[in-house]
JSON list of C-alpha atoms and ligand atoms in Angstrom, two decimals:
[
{"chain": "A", "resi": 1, "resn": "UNK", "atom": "CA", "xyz": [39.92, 24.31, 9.46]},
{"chain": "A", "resi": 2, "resn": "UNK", "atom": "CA", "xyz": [40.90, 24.71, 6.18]},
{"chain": "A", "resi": 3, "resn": "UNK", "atom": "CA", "xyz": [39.74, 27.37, 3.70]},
{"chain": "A", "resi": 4, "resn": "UNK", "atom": "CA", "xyz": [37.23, 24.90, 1.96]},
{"chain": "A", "resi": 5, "resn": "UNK", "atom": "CA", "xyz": [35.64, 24.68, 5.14]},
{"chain": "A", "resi": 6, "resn": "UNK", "atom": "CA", "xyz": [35.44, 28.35, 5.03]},
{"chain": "A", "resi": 7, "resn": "UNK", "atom": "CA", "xyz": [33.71, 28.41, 1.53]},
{"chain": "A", "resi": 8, "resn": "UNK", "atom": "CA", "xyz": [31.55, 25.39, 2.50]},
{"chain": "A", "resi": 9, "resn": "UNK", "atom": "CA", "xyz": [30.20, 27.60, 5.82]},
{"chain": "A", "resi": 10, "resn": "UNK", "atom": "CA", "xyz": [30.04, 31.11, 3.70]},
{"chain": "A", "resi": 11, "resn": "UNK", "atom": "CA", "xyz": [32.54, 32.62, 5.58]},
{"chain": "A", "resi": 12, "resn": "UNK", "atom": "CA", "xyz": [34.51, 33.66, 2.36]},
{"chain": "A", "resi": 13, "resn": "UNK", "atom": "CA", "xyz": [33.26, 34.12, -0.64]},
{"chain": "A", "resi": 14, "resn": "UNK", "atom": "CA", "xyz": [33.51, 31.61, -3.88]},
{"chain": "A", "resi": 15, "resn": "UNK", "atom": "CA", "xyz": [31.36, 31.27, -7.40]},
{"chain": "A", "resi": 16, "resn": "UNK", "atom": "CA", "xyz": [29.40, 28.63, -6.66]},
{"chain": "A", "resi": 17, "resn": "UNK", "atom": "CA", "xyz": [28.23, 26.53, -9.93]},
{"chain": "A", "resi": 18, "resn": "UNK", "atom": "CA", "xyz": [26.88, 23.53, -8.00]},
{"chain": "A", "resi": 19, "resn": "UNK", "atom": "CA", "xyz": [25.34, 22.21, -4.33]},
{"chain": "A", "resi": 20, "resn": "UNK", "atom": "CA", "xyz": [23.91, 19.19, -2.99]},
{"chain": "A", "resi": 21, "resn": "UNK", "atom": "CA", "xyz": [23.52, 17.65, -0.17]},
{"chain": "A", "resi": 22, "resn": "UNK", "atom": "CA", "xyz": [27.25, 16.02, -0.17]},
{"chain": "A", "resi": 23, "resn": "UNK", "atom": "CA", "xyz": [29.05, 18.14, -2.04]},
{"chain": "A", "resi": 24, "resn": "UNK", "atom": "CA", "xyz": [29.94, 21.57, -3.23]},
{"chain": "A", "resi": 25, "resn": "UNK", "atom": "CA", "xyz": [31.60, 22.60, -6.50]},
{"chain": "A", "resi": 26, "resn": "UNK", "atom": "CA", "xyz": [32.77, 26.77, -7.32]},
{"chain": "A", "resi": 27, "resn": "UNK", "atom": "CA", "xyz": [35.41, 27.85, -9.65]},
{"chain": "A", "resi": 28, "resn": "UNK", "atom": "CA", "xyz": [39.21, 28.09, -8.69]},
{"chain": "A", "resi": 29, "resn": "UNK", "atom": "CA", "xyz": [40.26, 31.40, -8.59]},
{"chain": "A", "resi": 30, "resn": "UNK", "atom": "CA", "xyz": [43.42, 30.33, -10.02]},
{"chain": "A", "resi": 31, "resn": "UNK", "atom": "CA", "xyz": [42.18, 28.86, -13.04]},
{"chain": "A", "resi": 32, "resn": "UNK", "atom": "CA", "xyz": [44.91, 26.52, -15.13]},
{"chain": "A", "resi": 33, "resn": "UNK", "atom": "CA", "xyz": [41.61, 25.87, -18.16]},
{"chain": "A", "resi": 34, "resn": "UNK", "atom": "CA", "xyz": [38.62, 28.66, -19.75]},
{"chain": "A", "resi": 35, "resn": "UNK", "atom": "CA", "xyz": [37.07, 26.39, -17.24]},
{"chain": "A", "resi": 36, "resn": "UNK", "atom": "CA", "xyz": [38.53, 24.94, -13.70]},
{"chain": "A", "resi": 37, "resn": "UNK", "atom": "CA", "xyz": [36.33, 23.72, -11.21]},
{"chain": "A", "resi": 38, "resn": "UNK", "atom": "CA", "xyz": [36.58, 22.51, -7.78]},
{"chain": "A", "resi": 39, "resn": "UNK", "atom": "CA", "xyz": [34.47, 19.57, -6.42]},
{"chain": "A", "resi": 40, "resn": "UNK", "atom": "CA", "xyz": [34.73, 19.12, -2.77]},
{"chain": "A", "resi": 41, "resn": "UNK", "atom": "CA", "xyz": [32.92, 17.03, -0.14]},
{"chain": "A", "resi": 42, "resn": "UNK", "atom": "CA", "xyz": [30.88, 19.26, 3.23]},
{"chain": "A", "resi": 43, "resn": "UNK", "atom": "CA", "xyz": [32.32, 16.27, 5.06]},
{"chain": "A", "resi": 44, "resn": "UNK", "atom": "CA", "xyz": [35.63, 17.02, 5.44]},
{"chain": "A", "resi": 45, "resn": "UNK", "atom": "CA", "xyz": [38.37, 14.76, 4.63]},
{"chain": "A", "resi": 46, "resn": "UNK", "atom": "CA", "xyz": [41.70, 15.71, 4.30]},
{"chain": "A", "resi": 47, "resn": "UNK", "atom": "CA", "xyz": [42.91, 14.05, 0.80]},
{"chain": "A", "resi": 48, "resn": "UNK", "atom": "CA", "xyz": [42.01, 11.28, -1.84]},
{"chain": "A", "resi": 49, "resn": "UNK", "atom": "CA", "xyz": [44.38, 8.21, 0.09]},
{"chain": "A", "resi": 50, "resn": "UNK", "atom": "CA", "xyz": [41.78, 8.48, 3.65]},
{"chain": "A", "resi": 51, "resn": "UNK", "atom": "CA", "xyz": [38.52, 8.86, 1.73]},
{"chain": "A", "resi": 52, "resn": "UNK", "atom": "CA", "xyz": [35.84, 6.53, 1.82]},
{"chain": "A", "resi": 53, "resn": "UNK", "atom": "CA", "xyz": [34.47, 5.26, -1.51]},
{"chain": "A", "resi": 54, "resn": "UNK", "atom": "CA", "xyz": [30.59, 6.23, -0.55]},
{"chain": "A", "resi": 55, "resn": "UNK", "atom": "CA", "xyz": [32.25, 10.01, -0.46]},
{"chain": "A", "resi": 56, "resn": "UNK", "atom": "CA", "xyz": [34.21, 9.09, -3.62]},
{"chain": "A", "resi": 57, "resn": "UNK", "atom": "CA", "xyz": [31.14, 8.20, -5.10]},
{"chain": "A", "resi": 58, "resn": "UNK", "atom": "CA", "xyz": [29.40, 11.71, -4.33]},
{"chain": "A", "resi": 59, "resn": "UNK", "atom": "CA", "xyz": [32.29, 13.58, -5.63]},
{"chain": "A", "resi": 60, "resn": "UNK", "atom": "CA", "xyz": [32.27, 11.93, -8.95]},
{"chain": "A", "resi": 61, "resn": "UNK", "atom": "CA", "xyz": [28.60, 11.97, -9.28]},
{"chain": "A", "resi": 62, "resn": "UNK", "atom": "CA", "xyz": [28.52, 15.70, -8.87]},
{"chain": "A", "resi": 63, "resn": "UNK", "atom": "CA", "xyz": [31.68, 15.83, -11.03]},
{"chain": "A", "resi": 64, "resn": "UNK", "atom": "CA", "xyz": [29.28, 14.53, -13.79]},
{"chain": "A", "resi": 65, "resn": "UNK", "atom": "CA", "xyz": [26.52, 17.38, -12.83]},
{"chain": "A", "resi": 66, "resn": "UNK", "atom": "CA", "xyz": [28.93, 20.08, -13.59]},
{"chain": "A", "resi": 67, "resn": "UNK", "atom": "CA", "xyz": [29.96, 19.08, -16.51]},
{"chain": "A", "resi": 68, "resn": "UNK", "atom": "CA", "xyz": [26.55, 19.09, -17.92]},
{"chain": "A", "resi": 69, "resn": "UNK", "atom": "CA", "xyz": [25.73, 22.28, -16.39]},
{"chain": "A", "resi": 70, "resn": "UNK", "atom": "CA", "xyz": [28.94, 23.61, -18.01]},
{"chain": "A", "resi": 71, "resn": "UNK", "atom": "CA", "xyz": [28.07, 21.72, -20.75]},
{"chain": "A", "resi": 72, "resn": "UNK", "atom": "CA", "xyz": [31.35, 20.10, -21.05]},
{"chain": "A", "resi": 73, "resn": "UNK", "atom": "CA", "xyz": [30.05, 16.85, -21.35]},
{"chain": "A", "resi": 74, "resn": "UNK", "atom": "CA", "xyz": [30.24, 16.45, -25.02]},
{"chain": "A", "resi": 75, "resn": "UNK", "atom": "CA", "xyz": [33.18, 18.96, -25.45]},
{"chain": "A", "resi": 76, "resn": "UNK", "atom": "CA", "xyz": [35.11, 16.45, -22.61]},
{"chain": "A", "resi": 77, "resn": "UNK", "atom": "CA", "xyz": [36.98, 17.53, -19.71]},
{"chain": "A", "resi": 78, "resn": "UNK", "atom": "CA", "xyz": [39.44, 16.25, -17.84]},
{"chain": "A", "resi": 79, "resn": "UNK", "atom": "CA", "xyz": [38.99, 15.36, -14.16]},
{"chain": "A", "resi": 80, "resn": "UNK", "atom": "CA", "xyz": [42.29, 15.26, -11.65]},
{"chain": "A", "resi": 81, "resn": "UNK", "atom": "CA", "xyz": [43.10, 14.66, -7.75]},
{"chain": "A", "resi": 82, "resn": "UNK", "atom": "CA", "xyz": [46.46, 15.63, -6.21]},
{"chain": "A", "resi": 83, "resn": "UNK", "atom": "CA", "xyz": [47.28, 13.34, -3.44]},
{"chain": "A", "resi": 84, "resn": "UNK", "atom": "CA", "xyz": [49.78, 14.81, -1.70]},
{"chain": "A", "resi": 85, "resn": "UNK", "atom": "CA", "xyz": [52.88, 16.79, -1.57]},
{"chain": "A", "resi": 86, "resn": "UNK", "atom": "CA", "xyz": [54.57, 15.03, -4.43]},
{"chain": "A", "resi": 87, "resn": "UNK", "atom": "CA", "xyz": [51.54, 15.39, -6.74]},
{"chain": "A", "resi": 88, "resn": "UNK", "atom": "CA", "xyz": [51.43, 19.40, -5.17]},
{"chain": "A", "resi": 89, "resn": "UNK", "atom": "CA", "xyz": [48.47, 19.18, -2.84]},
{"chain": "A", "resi": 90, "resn": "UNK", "atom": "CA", "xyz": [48.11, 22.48, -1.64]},
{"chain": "A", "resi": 91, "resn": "UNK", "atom": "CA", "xyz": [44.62, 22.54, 0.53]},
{"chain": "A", "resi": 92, "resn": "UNK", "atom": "CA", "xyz": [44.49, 19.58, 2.84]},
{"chain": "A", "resi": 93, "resn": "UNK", "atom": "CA", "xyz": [40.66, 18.72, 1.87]},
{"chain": "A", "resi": 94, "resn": "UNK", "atom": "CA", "xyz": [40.03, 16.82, -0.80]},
{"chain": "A", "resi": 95, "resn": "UNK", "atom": "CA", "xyz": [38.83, 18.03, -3.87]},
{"chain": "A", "resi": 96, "resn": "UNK", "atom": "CA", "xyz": [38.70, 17.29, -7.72]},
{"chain": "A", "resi": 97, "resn": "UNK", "atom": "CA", "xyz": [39.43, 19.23, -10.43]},
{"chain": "A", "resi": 98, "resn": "UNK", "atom": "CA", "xyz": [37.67, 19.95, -13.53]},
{"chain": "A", "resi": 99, "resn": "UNK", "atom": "CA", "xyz": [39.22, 21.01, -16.57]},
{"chain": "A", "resi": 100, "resn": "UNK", "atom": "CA", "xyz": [37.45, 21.94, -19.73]},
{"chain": "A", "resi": 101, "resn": "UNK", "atom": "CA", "xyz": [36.72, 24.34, -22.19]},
{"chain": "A", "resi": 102, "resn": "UNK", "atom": "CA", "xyz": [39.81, 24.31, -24.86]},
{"chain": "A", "resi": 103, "resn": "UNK", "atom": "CA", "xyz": [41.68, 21.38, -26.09]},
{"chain": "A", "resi": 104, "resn": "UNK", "atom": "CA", "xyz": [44.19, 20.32, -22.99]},
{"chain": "A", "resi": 105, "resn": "UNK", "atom": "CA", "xyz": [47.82, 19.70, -23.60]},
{"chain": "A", "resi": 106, "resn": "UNK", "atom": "CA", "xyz": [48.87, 15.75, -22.28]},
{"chain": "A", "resi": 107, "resn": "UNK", "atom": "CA", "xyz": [50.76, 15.34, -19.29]},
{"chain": "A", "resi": 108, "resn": "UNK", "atom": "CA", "xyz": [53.80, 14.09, -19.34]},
{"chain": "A", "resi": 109, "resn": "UNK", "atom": "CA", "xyz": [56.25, 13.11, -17.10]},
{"chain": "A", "resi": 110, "resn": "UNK", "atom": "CA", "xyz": [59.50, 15.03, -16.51]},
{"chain": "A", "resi": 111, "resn": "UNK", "atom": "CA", "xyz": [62.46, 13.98, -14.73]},
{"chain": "A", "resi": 112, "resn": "UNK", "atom": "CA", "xyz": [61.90, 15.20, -11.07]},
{"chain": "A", "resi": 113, "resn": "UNK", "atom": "CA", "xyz": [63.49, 12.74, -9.08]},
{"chain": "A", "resi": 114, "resn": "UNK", "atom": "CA", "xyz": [62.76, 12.71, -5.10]},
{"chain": "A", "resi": 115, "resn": "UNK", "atom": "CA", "xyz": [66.02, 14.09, -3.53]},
{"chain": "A", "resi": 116, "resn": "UNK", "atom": "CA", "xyz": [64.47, 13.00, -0.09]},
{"chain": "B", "resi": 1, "resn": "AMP", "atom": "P1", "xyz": [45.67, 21.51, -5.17]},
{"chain": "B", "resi": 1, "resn": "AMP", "atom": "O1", "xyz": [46.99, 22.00, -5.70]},
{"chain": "B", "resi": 1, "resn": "AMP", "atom": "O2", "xyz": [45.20, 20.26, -5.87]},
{"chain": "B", "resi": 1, "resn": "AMP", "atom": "O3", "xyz": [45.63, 21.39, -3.67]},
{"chain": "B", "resi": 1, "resn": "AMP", "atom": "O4", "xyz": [44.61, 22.62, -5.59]},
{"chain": "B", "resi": 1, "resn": "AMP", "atom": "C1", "xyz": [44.18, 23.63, -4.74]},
{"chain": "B", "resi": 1, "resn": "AMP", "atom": "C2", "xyz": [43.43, 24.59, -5.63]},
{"chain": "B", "resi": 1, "resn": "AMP", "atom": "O5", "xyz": [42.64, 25.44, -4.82]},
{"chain": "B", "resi": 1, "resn": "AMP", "atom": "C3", "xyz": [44.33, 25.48, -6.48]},
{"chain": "B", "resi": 1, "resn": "AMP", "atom": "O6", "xyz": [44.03, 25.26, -7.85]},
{"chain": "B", "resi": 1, "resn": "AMP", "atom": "C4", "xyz": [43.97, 26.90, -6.03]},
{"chain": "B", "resi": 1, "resn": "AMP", "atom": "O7", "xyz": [43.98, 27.82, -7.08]},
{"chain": "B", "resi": 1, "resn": "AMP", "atom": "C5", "xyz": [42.57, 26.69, -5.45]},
{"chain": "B", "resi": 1, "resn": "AMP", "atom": "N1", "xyz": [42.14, 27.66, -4.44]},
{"chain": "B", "resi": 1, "resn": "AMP", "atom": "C6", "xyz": [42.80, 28.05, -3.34]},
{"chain": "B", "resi": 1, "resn": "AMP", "atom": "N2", "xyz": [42.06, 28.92, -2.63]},
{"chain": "B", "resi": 1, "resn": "AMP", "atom": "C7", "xyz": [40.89, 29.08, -3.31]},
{"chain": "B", "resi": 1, "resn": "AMP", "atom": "C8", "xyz": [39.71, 29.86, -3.09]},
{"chain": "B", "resi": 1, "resn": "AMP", "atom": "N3", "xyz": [39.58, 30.66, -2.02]},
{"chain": "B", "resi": 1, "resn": "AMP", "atom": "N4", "xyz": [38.71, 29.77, -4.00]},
{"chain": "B", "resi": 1, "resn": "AMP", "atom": "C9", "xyz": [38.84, 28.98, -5.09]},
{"chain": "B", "resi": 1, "resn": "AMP", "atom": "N5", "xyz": [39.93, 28.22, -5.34]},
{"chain": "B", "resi": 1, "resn": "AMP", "atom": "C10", "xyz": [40.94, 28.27, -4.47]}
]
C-alpha cells in the first residue's frame, strides 16, 4: 500500500481541494508552484504506462475541476505525469500534477544520458 492509499482511506492527513467518486485531488506538501496539486485515482494503479483510458479519463476530468476551483483556468496551468524512474516517479500510484499560480519556467532538456 502506498501512501496515496493512505490519504485516499484517511489514515494520514492531506488538504483536500477536491473528491468524487473516482478520484481525489489535495495539495503536495512539497510544492514546486504557489499552487501544486495532486490528482489521483481511489482505484489504485501503480503509474501512467498500466492505466486504463476510462481512469485516464477521470483523472483529467477532475484535473479540469480543480483548476476552476483554483481558478486557474484562465490564469493556465500546467498539467504533468512522471512515468517512471527516469522521469523521477517517486510514489508508485499514479497521479497528475497541477501547476499554477505564477508564470512557469519551460522545460528543457539537459544532457543526462542513461549510464545503465
Ligand atoms: P512524483 O515525483 O511524480 O512521484 O511525485 C510525488 C509527489 O508526491 C511529490 O511531489 C511529493 O512532494 C508528493 N508527496 C509525497 N508524499 C505526500 C503527502 N503525504 N502529501 C502530499 N504530497 C505528497
Amino acid at each position: 500500500m502506498t501512501i496515496f492509499t493512505k490519504i485516499i482511506n484517511r489514515e494520514i492527513p492531506a488538504n483536500r481541494v477536491y473528491e468524487d467518486d473516482h478520484t481525489l485531488a489535495f495539495h503536495d506538501v512539497d510544492p514546486q508552484a504557489p499552487i501544486h496539486i495532486l490528482v489521483i485515482p481511489k482505484k489504485e494503479v501503480k503509474d501512467f504506462q498500466s492505466c486504463d483510458s476510462e481512469t485516464i479519463g477521470y483523472l483529467l476530468s477532475a484535473a479540469q475541476a480543480v483548476a476552476k476551483k483554483l481558478k486557474l483556468d484562465e490564469s493556465g496551468y500546467r498539467v504533468v505525469i512522471n512515468n517512471g524512474k527516469d522521469a523521477g516517479q517517486e510514489v508508485a500510484h499514479l497521479h497528475l500534477h497541477i501547476l499554477g499560480g505564477a508564470k512557469l519556467g519551460h522545460i528543457r532538456h539537459q544532457d543526462r544520458t542513461r549510464k545503465d
